[in-house]
Tab-separated table of C-alpha atoms in Angstrom:
chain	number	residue	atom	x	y	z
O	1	UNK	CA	7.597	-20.145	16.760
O	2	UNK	CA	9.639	-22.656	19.337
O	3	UNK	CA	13.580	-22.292	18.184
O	4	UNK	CA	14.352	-24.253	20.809
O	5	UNK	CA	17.856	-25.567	18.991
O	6	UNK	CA	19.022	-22.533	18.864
O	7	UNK	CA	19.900	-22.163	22.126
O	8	UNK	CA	22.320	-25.174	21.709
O	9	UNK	CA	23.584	-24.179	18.527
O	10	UNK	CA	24.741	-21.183	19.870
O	11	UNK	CA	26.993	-22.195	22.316
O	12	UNK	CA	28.223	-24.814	20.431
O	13	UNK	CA	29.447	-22.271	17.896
O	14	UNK	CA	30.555	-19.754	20.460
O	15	UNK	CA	32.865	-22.710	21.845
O	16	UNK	CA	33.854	-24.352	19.023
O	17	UNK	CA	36.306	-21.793	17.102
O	18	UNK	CA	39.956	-23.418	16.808
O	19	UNK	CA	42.859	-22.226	18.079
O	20	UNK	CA	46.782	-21.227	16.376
O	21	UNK	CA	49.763	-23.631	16.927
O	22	UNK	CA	53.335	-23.956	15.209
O	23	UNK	CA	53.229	-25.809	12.296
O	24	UNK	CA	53.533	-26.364	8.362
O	25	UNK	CA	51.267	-24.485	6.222
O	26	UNK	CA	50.121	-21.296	7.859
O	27	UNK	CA	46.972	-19.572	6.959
O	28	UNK	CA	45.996	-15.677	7.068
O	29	UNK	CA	42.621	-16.403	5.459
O	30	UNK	CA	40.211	-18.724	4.960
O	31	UNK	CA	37.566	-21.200	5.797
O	32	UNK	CA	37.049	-24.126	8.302
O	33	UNK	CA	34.353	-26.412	8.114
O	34	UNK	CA	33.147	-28.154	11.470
O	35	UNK	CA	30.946	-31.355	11.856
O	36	UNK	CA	28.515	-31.685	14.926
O	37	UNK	CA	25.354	-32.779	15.735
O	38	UNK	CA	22.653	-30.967	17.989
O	39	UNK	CA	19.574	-32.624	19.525
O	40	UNK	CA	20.220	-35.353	16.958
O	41	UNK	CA	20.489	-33.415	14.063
O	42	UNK	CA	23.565	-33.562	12.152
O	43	UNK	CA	24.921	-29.557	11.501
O	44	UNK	CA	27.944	-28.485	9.404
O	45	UNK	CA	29.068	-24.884	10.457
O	46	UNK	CA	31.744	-22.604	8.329
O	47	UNK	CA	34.002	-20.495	9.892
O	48	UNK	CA	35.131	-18.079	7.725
O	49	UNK	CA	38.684	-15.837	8.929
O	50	UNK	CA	40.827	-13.072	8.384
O	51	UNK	CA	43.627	-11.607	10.584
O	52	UNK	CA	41.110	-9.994	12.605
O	53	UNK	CA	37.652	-11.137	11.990
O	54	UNK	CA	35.292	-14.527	12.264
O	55	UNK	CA	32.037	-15.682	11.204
O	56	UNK	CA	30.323	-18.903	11.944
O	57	UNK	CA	27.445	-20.030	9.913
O	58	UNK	CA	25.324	-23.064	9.828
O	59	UNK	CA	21.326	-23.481	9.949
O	60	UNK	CA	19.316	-25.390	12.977
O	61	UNK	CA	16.336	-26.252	12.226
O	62	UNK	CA	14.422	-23.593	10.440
O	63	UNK	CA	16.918	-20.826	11.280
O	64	UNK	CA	20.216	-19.696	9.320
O	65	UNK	CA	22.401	-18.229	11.950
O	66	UNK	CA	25.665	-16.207	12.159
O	67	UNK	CA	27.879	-15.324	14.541
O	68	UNK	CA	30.055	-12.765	13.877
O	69	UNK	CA	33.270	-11.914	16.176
O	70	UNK	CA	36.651	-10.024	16.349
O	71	UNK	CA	39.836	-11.545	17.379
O	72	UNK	CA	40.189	-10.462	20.854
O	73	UNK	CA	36.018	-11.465	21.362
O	74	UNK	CA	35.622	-7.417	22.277
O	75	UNK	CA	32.478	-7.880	20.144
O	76	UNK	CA	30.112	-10.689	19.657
O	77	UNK	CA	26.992	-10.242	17.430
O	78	UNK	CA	24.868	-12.948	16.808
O	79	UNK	CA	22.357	-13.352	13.557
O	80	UNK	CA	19.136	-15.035	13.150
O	81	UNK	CA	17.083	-15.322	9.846
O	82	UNK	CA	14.287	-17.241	9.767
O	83	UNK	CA	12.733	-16.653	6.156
O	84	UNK	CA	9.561	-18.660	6.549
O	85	UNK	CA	8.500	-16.494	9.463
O	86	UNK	CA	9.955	-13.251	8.167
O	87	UNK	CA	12.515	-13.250	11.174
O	88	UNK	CA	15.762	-10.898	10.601
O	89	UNK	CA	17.770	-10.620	13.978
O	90	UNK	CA	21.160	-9.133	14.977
O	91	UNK	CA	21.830	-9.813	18.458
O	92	UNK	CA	24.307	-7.351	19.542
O	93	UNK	CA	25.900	-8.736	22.993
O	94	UNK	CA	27.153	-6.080	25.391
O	95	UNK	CA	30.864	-6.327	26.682
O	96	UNK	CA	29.775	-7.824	30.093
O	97	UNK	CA	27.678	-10.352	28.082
O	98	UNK	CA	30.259	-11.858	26.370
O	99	UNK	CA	32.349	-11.865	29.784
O	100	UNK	CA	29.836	-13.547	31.200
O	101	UNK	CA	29.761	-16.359	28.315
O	102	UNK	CA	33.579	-16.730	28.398
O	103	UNK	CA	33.808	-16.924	32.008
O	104	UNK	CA	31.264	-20.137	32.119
O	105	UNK	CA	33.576	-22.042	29.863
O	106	UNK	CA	35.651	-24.742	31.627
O	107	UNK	CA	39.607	-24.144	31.725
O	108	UNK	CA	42.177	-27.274	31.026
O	109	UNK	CA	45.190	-28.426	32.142
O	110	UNK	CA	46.785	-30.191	29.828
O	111	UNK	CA	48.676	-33.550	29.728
O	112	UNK	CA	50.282	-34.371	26.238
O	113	UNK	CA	50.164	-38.872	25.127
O	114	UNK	CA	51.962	-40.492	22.341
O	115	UNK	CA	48.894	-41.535	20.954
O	116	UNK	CA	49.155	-40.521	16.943
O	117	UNK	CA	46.255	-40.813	14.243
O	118	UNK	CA	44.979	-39.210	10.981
O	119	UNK	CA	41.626	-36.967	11.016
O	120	UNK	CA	40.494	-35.555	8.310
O	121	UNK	CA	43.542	-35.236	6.961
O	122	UNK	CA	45.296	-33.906	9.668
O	123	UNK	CA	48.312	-35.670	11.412
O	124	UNK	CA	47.005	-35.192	15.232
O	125	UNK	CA	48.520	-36.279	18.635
O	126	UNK	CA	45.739	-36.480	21.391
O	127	UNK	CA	45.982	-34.273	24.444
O	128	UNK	CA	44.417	-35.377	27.520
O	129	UNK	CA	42.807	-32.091	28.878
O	130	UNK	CA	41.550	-32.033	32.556
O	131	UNK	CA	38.982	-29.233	34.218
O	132	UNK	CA	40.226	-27.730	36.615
O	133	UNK	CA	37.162	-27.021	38.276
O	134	UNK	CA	35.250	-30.196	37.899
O	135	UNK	CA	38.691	-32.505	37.474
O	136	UNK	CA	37.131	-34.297	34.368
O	137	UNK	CA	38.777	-35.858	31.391
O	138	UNK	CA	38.471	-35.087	28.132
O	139	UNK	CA	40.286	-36.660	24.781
O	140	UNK	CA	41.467	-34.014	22.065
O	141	UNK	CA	42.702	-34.332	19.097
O	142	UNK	CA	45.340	-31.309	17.929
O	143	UNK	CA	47.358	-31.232	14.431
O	144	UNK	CA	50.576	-29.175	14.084
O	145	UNK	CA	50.110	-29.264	10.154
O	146	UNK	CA	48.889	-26.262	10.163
O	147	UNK	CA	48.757	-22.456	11.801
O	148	UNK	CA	45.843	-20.159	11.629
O	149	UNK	CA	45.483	-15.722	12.824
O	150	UNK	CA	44.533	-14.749	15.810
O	151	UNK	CA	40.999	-14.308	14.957
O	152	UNK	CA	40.100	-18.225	13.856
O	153	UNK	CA	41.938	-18.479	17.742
O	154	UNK	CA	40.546	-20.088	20.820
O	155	UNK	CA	41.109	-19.167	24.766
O	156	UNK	CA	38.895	-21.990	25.129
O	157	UNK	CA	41.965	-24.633	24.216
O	158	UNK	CA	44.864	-22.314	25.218
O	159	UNK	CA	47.710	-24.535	25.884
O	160	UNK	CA	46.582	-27.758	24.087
O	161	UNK	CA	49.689	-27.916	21.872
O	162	UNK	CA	48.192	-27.420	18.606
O	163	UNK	CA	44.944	-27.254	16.605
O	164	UNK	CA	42.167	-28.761	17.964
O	165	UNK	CA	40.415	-30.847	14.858
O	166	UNK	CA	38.265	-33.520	16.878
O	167	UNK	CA	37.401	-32.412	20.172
O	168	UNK	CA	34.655	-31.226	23.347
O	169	UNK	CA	32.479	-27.959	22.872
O	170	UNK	CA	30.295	-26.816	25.865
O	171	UNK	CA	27.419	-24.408	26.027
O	172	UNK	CA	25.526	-23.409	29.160
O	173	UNK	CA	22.510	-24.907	29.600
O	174	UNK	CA	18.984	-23.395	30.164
O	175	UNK	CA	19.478	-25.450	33.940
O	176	UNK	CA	22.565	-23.631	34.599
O	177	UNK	CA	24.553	-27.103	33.620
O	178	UNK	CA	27.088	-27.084	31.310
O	179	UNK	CA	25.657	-29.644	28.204
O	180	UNK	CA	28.760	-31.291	25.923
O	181	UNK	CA	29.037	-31.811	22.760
O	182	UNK	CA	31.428	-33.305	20.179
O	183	UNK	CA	32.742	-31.734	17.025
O	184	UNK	CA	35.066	-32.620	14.285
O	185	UNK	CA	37.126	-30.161	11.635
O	186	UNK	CA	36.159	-32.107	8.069
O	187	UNK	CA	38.390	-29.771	6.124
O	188	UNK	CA	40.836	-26.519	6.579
O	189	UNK	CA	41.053	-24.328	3.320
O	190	UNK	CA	42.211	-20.552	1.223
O	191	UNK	CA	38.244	-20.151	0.457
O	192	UNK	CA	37.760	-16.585	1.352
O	193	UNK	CA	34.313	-15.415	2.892
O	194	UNK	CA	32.122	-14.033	0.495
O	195	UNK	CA	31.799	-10.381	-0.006
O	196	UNK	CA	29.795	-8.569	3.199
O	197	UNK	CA	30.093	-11.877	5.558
O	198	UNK	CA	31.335	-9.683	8.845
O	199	UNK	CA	29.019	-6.749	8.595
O	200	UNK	CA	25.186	-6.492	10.062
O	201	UNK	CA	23.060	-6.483	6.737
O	202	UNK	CA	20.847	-3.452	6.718
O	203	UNK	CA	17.324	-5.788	6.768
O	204	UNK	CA	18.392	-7.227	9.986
O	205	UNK	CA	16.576	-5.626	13.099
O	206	UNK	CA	19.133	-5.278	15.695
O	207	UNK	CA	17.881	-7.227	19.454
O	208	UNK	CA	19.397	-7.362	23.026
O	209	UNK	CA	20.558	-10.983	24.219
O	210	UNK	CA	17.923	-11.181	26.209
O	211	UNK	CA	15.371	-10.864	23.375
O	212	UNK	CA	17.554	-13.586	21.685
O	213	UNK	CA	17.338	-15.616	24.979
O	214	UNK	CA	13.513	-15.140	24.705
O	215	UNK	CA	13.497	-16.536	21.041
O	216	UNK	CA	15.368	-19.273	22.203
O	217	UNK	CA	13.464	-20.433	25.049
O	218	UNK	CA	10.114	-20.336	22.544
O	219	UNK	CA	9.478	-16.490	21.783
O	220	UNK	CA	9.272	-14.757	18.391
């Protein structure tokens, strides 16, 4: 079966976790709900935090995925279940793996505006955030209503100024190109993650990334 979505979807979600900043109401737990789309499809993920755990879920196509991290991204594990083809996958990256991943991620300089506007919600300021490697733009969007742990943290906005809630995801693509993608936090909130959300479920058959690469360029 061709999964070729996935392969987006997963660097979208890999990129897309928010990051802390000072502000009002300060979470230790919780959920936050992300709007995207992904070769036209509209997705809504869930990340669901403690103090020192994340899990992003959302389906793409015919798959439910997973991802499943720890604060400091020392482990990345990555699950695919695919019920009409009896597919149950943990992909268990290795600690050079998710090096590898980080390190393709563009950093930012950041120039703060006085440019104001409600998202969601959220009172947010935009931040003009420049790559340093490829000197393009970028507009986002951070609120200082709120803070969030360590683990529902980004490197990937370090520095912005706040929490990013409308904002520029990349994921590598299969050309070596990074491919963009916008997202937009819909809603911040106490809901704890159901009971067994950050463990490996015993059905699931543990893979390499490259066998998840495989499945994602096409395989089974």
């Amino acid at each position: 079966m061709k999964l070729k979505i996935l392969s987006a979807a997963l660097g979208i979600a890999l990129s897309a976790t928010v990051m802390s900043a000072s502000a009002q109401k300060s979470y230790t737990s919780g959920t936050v709900t992300i709007s995207t789309s992904m070769r036209g499809m509209d997705i809504q993920m869930k990340e669901y935090f403690t103090p020192d755990s994340m899990a992003t879920t959302f389906s793409a196509g015919p798959a439910n995925i997973k991802l499943l991290t720890d604060a400091n991204y020392k482990s990345f594990v990555v699950l695919v279940d695919v019920s009409a083809f009896n597919i149950k996958k943990a992909a268990v990256y290795t600690p050079d793996e998710i090096d590898q991943v980080m390190s393709s991620f563009p950093t930012f300089t950041y120039a703060p505006t006085t440019e104001t506007k409600q998202i969601s919600g959220f009172n947010c300021k935009k931040v003009v955030a420049t790559d340093n490697k490829t000197k393009k733009s970028y507009d986002i969007w951070v609120t200082n209503d709120i803070t969030l742990p360590a683990s529902a943290s980004s490197r990937y906005y370090a520095g912005a100024g706040g929490v990013p809630i409308q904002y520029t995801s990349f994921q590598k693509g299969q050309d070596g190109n990074l491919v963009e993608s916008s997202l937009t936090v819909t809603s911040i909130t106490d809901e704890k993650a159901p009971k067994g959300t950050f463990a490996i479920p015993g059905d699931f058959d543990k893979i390499s990334k490259d066998d998840l690469d495989a499945m994602s360029r096409g395989g089974q």
